[in-house]
Amino acid sequence: MTQTPLRAHDLLWVSETPMAADGAPLPDWAIAACRQGAPVVVRRAPRGSNGAVPVGLRGGARHERCAATVAANAITRVLSPEALATTTASVAPDAPFAALRTLRALAPKLDALGWAWGPTGGAGFALASGLAVLHANSDLDLVLRMPHAPSAAQRDQLVHVLAETECRVDLQIDTGRGGFAWRDWLTSPRQTLLKTDHGPHLVADPWSELA
């Protein structure tokens, strides 16, 4: 089920209960989420020595987060943020949460920019699972695949698209080597915190082969 490489932010449905990364028992909320059939999300960390996939579990409350691992052969379904992006037209214009309304409004504008992108975080999780994890103050988390540094014109276009939104938008840029916060890069383009499978690194150029 994992013929294509898994990437951070991919949602996975699994046939067995994940194991907490620290070896401790899973919290009760995590066990309940697994029994509900909630997906887990691929996180940035090295694979285990046995090929176990690093994942994150989430519950309905903000503080309910748990780092875990799951066997690769237990994965039954994979859903990428890009695949979720194709479903945004089904979001009602009067959806009950600002994060979903913002997603619907941004989708055609982001599509027009030409980069692959998709919702992550609570909005992506809610769209994929139907579980109630969003609330009135939820931000909209997005990932955008940008393998090469944008031109000044492309940068300005993306800034314009995100300039006026109903809720806060947290955009992560995935370069293929790691991910970073778009807002932080705009503020400090010569010192970027790049999150990789081997930990975060401060880099001068997140697109460099040395990053």
C-alpha positions as YAML, in Angstrom:
chain: A
units: angstrom
residues:
- id: 1
  name: MET
  ca: [0.00, 0.00, 0.00]
- id: 2
  name: THR
  ca: [3.07, 2.27, 0.17]
- id: 3
  name: GLN
  ca: [4.37, 1.99, -3.40]
- id: 4
  name: THR
  ca: [4.69, 5.78, -3.64]
- id: 5
  name: PRO
  ca: [6.95, 7.54, -1.12]
- id: 6
  name: LEU
  ca: [5.15, 8.92, 1.89]
- id: 7
  name: ARG
  ca: [5.57, 12.61, 2.63]
- id: 8
  name: ALA
  ca: [4.98, 14.77, 5.66]
- id: 9
  name: HIS
  ca: [1.31, 15.76, 5.98]
- id: 10
  name: ASP
  ca: [0.01, 12.65, 4.16]
- id: 11
  name: LEU
  ca: [-2.95, 11.13, 5.99]
- id: 12
  name: LEU
  ca: [-2.87, 7.38, 6.58]
- id: 13
  name: TRP
  ca: [-5.52, 4.88, 7.55]
- id: 14
  name: VAL
  ca: [-4.02, 1.89, 9.32]
- id: 15
  name: SER
  ca: [-5.12, -1.59, 10.31]
- id: 16
  name: GLU
  ca: [-3.35, -1.66, 13.66]
- id: 17
  name: THR
  ca: [-2.99, 0.71, 16.58]
- id: 18
  name: PRO
  ca: [0.19, 2.82, 16.32]
- id: 19
  name: MET
  ca: [2.80, 2.74, 19.07]
- id: 20
  name: ALA
  ca: [3.77, 5.90, 20.95]
- id: 21
  name: ALA
  ca: [7.19, 7.11, 19.84]
- id: 22
  name: ASP
  ca: [8.46, 7.28, 23.42]
- id: 23
  name: GLY
  ca: [7.37, 3.72, 24.19]
- id: 24
  name: ALA
  ca: [4.77, 4.84, 26.74]
- id: 25
  name: PRO
  ca: [1.16, 3.65, 26.56]
- id: 26
  name: LEU
  ca: [-1.03, 5.68, 24.23]
- id: 27
  name: PRO
  ca: [-3.28, 8.16, 26.03]
- id: 28
  name: ASP
  ca: [-6.95, 7.26, 26.26]
- id: 29
  name: TRP
  ca: [-7.98, 9.92, 23.74]
- id: 30
  name: ALA
  ca: [-5.57, 8.45, 21.16]
- id: 31
  name: ILE
  ca: [-6.94, 4.96, 21.64]
- id: 32
  name: ALA
  ca: [-10.47, 6.34, 21.24]
- id: 33
  name: ALA
  ca: [-9.46, 8.15, 18.03]
- id: 34
  name: CYS
  ca: [-8.00, 4.94, 16.61]
- id: 35
  name: ARG
  ca: [-11.21, 3.07, 17.42]
- id: 36
  name: GLN
  ca: [-13.17, 5.77, 15.59]
- id: 37
  name: GLY
  ca: [-11.11, 5.04, 12.49]
- id: 38
  name: ALA
  ca: [-9.37, 8.42, 12.53]
- id: 39
  name: PRO
  ca: [-6.40, 8.73, 10.17]
- id: 40
  name: VAL
  ca: [-2.88, 9.45, 11.37]
- id: 41
  name: VAL
  ca: [-0.57, 11.98, 9.75]
- id: 42
  name: VAL
  ca: [2.97, 11.41, 8.52]
- id: 43
  name: ARG
  ca: [5.42, 13.55, 10.51]
- id: 44
  name: ARG
  ca: [8.99, 14.57, 9.82]
- id: 45
  name: ALA
  ca: [11.27, 12.07, 11.56]
- id: 46
  name: PRO
  ca: [13.56, 9.19, 10.54]
- id: 47
  name: ARG
  ca: [11.92, 5.86, 9.85]
- id: 48
  name: GLY
  ca: [12.38, 3.23, 12.52]
- id: 49
  name: SER
  ca: [15.02, 0.53, 12.17]
- id: 50
  name: ASN
  ca: [12.25, -1.87, 11.18]
- id: 51
  name: GLY
  ca: [10.85, 0.56, 8.59]
- id: 52
  name: ALA
  ca: [8.14, 1.89, 10.91]
- id: 53
  name: VAL
  ca: [6.59, 5.14, 9.67]
- id: 54
  name: PRO
  ca: [6.66, 8.17, 12.00]
- id: 55
  name: VAL
  ca: [3.13, 9.51, 12.44]
- id: 56
  name: GLY
  ca: [1.16, 11.87, 14.60]
- id: 57
  name: LEU
  ca: [-2.18, 11.20, 16.26]
- id: 58
  name: ARG
  ca: [-4.69, 13.91, 17.05]
- id: 59
  name: GLY
  ca: [-7.84, 14.11, 19.12]
- id: 60
  name: GLY
  ca: [-10.63, 16.63, 19.28]
- id: 61
  name: ALA
  ca: [-8.88, 19.07, 21.65]
- id: 62
  name: ARG
  ca: [-5.88, 21.23, 20.78]
- id: 63
  name: HIS
  ca: [-3.65, 19.60, 23.38]
- id: 64
  name: GLU
  ca: [-4.46, 16.08, 22.19]
- id: 65
  name: ARG
  ca: [-1.42, 15.32, 20.05]
- id: 66
  name: CYS
  ca: [0.85, 12.29, 20.21]
- id: 67
  name: ALA
  ca: [3.96, 11.27, 18.25]
- id: 68
  name: ALA
  ca: [3.84, 7.62, 17.26]
- id: 69
  name: THR
  ca: [5.02, 5.06, 14.73]
- id: 70
  name: VAL
  ca: [3.13, 2.50, 12.66]
- id: 71
  name: ALA
  ca: [4.26, -0.49, 10.62]
- id: 72
  name: ALA
  ca: [4.39, 0.25, 6.90]
- id: 73
  name: ASN
  ca: [2.48, -2.95, 6.10]
- id: 74
  name: ALA
  ca: [-0.40, -1.78, 8.32]
- id: 75
  name: ILE
  ca: [-1.18, 1.16, 6.02]
- id: 76
  name: THR
  ca: [-4.43, 0.57, 4.13]
- id: 77
  name: ARG
  ca: [-5.00, 3.98, 2.55]
- id: 78
  name: VAL
  ca: [-2.98, 7.12, 1.82]
- id: 79
  name: LEU
  ca: [-4.47, 10.55, 1.16]
- id: 80
  name: SER
  ca: [-2.19, 13.44, 0.24]
- id: 81
  name: PRO
  ca: [-2.97, 17.12, 0.78]
- id: 82
  name: GLU
  ca: [-2.97, 17.53, -3.01]
- id: 83
  name: ALA
  ca: [-5.71, 14.92, -3.32]
- id: 84
  name: LEU
  ca: [-7.72, 16.71, -0.64]
- id: 85
  name: ALA
  ca: [-7.36, 19.97, -2.56]
- id: 86
  name: THR
  ca: [-9.45, 18.50, -5.37]
- id: 87
  name: THR
  ca: [-12.41, 18.16, -2.98]
- id: 88
  name: THR
  ca: [-12.60, 21.79, -1.89]
- id: 89
  name: ALA
  ca: [-15.37, 22.60, -4.36]
- id: 90
  name: SER
  ca: [-17.65, 20.44, -2.22]
- id: 91
  name: VAL
  ca: [-17.17, 22.76, 0.77]
- id: 92
  name: ALA
  ca: [-20.32, 24.85, 1.18]
- id: 93
  name: PRO
  ca: [-19.92, 28.64, 0.86]
- id: 94
  name: ASP
  ca: [-21.64, 28.92, 4.24]
- id: 95
  name: ALA
  ca: [-19.60, 26.18, 5.91]
- id: 96
  name: PRO
  ca: [-19.80, 26.54, 9.71]
- id: 97
  name: PHE
  ca: [-16.09, 27.27, 10.23]
- id: 98
  name: ALA
  ca: [-13.98, 30.13, 8.88]
- id: 99
  name: ALA
  ca: [-11.13, 27.72, 8.09]
- id: 100
  name: LEU
  ca: [-13.33, 25.85, 5.63]
- id: 101
  name: ARG
  ca: [-14.79, 29.00, 4.09]
- id: 102
  name: THR
  ca: [-11.27, 30.37, 3.64]
- id: 103
  name: LEU
  ca: [-10.15, 27.12, 2.05]
- id: 104
  name: ARG
  ca: [-12.99, 27.26, -0.46]
- id: 105
  name: ALA
  ca: [-12.22, 30.89, -1.30]
- id: 106
  name: LEU
  ca: [-8.47, 30.33, -1.73]
- id: 107
  name: ALA
  ca: [-8.62, 27.09, -3.72]
- id: 108
  name: PRO
  ca: [-9.08, 28.53, -7.25]
- id: 109
  name: LYS
  ca: [-6.50, 31.25, -6.59]
- id: 110
  name: LEU
  ca: [-3.91, 28.74, -5.40]
- id: 111
  name: ASP
  ca: [-4.69, 26.43, -8.33]
- id: 112
  name: ALA
  ca: [-4.00, 29.32, -10.70]
- id: 113
  name: LEU
  ca: [-0.47, 29.75, -9.33]
- id: 114
  name: GLY
  ca: [0.57, 26.37, -10.70]
- id: 115
  name: TRP
  ca: [2.11, 24.75, -7.63]
- id: 116
  name: ALA
  ca: [0.76, 21.58, -6.03]
- id: 117
  name: TRP
  ca: [-0.86, 22.40, -2.71]
- id: 118
  name: GLY
  ca: [-3.39, 21.13, -0.23]
- id: 119
  name: PRO
  ca: [-4.97, 21.55, 3.20]
- id: 120
  name: THR
  ca: [-3.32, 20.06, 6.27]
- id: 121
  name: GLY
  ca: [-3.92, 20.44, 10.00]
- id: 122
  name: GLY
  ca: [-7.45, 20.53, 11.31]
- id: 123
  name: ALA
  ca: [-9.12, 21.48, 8.03]
- id: 124
  name: GLY
  ca: [-7.44, 18.68, 6.11]
- id: 125
  name: PHE
  ca: [-8.17, 16.20, 8.88]
- id: 126
  name: ALA
  ca: [-11.83, 17.24, 9.07]
- id: 127
  name: LEU
  ca: [-12.32, 17.05, 5.30]
- id: 128
  name: ALA
  ca: [-10.72, 13.62, 5.13]
- id: 129
  name: SER
  ca: [-12.33, 12.03, 8.16]
- id: 130
  name: GLY
  ca: [-15.56, 13.91, 8.82]
- id: 131
  name: LEU
  ca: [-14.57, 14.10, 12.49]
- id: 132
  name: ALA
  ca: [-15.30, 17.23, 14.52]
- id: 133
  name: VAL
  ca: [-11.89, 18.79, 15.14]
- id: 134
  name: LEU
  ca: [-12.48, 22.35, 13.90]
- id: 135
  name: HIS
  ca: [-13.75, 25.25, 15.99]
- id: 136
  name: ALA
  ca: [-14.62, 28.89, 15.43]
- id: 137
  name: ASN
  ca: [-11.04, 30.10, 15.91]
- id: 138
  name: SER
  ca: [-9.27, 27.38, 13.92]
- id: 139
  name: ASP
  ca: [-6.50, 28.53, 11.58]
- id: 140
  name: LEU
  ca: [-6.23, 27.17, 8.06]
- id: 141
  name: ASP
  ca: [-3.06, 25.11, 7.58]
- id: 142
  name: LEU
  ca: [-1.80, 24.58, 4.03]
- id: 143
  name: VAL
  ca: [1.22, 22.99, 2.40]
- id: 144
  name: LEU
  ca: [2.52, 24.11, -0.98]
- id: 145
  name: ARG
  ca: [5.10, 22.07, -2.93]
- id: 146
  name: MET
  ca: [7.73, 24.50, -4.18]
- id: 147
  name: PRO
  ca: [10.82, 22.59, -5.39]
- id: 148
  name: HIS
  ca: [12.54, 25.75, -6.64]
- id: 149
  name: ALA
  ca: [12.80, 29.24, -5.21]
- id: 150
  name: PRO
  ca: [10.03, 31.50, -6.51]
- id: 151
  name: SER
  ca: [10.74, 34.47, -8.72]
- id: 152
  name: ALA
  ca: [9.99, 37.90, -7.28]
- id: 153
  name: ALA
  ca: [6.78, 37.98, -9.33]
- id: 154
  name: GLN
  ca: [5.69, 34.54, -8.08]
- id: 155
  name: ARG
  ca: [6.46, 35.54, -4.50]
- id: 156
  name: ASP
  ca: [4.39, 38.70, -4.83]
- id: 157
  name: GLN
  ca: [1.49, 36.78, -6.39]
- id: 158
  name: LEU
  ca: [1.39, 34.37, -3.47]
- id: 159
  name: VAL
  ca: [1.63, 37.21, -0.96]
- id: 160
  name: HIS
  ca: [-1.33, 38.88, -2.69]
- id: 161
  name: VAL
  ca: [-3.42, 35.69, -2.65]
- id: 162
  name: LEU
  ca: [-2.91, 35.30, 1.10]
- id: 163
  name: ALA
  ca: [-3.21, 39.01, 1.95]
- id: 164
  name: GLU
  ca: [-6.88, 39.14, 2.92]
- id: 165
  name: THR
  ca: [-8.45, 36.01, 4.35]
- id: 166
  name: GLU
  ca: [-11.27, 35.41, 6.78]
- id: 167
  name: CYS
  ca: [-9.04, 33.45, 9.14]
- id: 168
  name: ARG
  ca: [-5.31, 33.16, 9.74]
- id: 169
  name: VAL
  ca: [-3.54, 31.01, 7.14]
- id: 170
  name: ASP
  ca: [-0.41, 29.12, 8.13]
- id: 171
  name: LEU
  ca: [1.37, 28.11, 4.93]
- id: 172
  name: GLN
  ca: [4.20, 25.59, 4.94]
- id: 173
  name: ILE
  ca: [6.46, 25.42, 1.90]
- id: 174
  name: ASP
  ca: [7.75, 21.93, 1.05]
- id: 175
  name: THR
  ca: [10.94, 22.09, -1.00]
- id: 176
  name: GLY
  ca: [11.38, 18.33, -1.28]
- id: 177
  name: ARG
  ca: [14.24, 18.50, 1.24]
- id: 178
  name: GLY
  ca: [12.18, 19.88, 4.09]
- id: 179
  name: GLY
  ca: [9.51, 22.36, 5.02]
- id: 180
  name: PHE
  ca: [9.44, 25.91, 6.34]
- id: 181
  name: ALA
  ca: [6.93, 28.57, 7.30]
- id: 182
  name: TRP
  ca: [6.20, 30.94, 4.42]
- id: 183
  name: ARG
  ca: [5.55, 33.86, 6.75]
- id: 184
  name: ASP
  ca: [8.90, 33.38, 8.52]
- id: 185
  name: TRP
  ca: [10.79, 33.18, 5.23]
- id: 186
  name: LEU
  ca: [9.27, 36.43, 4.02]
- id: 187
  name: THR
  ca: [10.42, 38.09, 7.23]
- id: 188
  name: SER
  ca: [13.91, 36.58, 7.26]
- id: 189
  name: PRO
  ca: [14.77, 35.02, 3.88]
- id: 190
  name: ARG
  ca: [18.47, 34.57, 4.74]
- id: 191
  name: GLN
  ca: [17.86, 32.61, 7.92]
- id: 192
  name: THR
  ca: [15.13, 30.02, 7.54]
- id: 193
  name: LEU
  ca: [14.21, 27.23, 9.94]
- id: 194
  name: LEU
  ca: [13.94, 24.20, 7.66]
- id: 195
  name: LYS
  ca: [12.21, 21.19, 9.20]
- id: 196
  name: THR
  ca: [13.60, 17.90, 7.88]
- id: 197
  name: ASP
  ca: [13.30, 14.21, 8.72]
- id: 198
  name: HIS
  ca: [16.48, 14.61, 10.77]
- id: 199
  name: GLY
  ca: [15.43, 17.65, 12.73]
- id: 200
  name: PRO
  ca: [15.20, 21.41, 12.17]
- id: 201
  name: HIS
  ca: [18.12, 23.38, 10.72]
- id: 202
  name: LEU
  ca: [18.71, 27.10, 10.28]
- id: 203
  name: VAL
  ca: [19.70, 27.59, 6.63]
- id: 204
  name: ALA
  ca: [20.51, 30.52, 4.39]
- id: 205
  name: ASP
  ca: [18.73, 28.98, 1.40]
- id: 206
  name: PRO
  ca: [16.06, 26.31, 1.97]
- id: 207
  name: TRP
  ca: [16.27, 25.28, -1.71]
- id: 208
  name: SER
  ca: [20.01, 24.66, -1.67]
- id: 209
  name: GLU
  ca: [21.22, 21.08, -2.10]
- id: 210
  name: LEU
  ca: [23.21, 21.68, 1.09]
- id: 211
  name: ALA
  ca: [20.07, 22.49, 3.08]
...
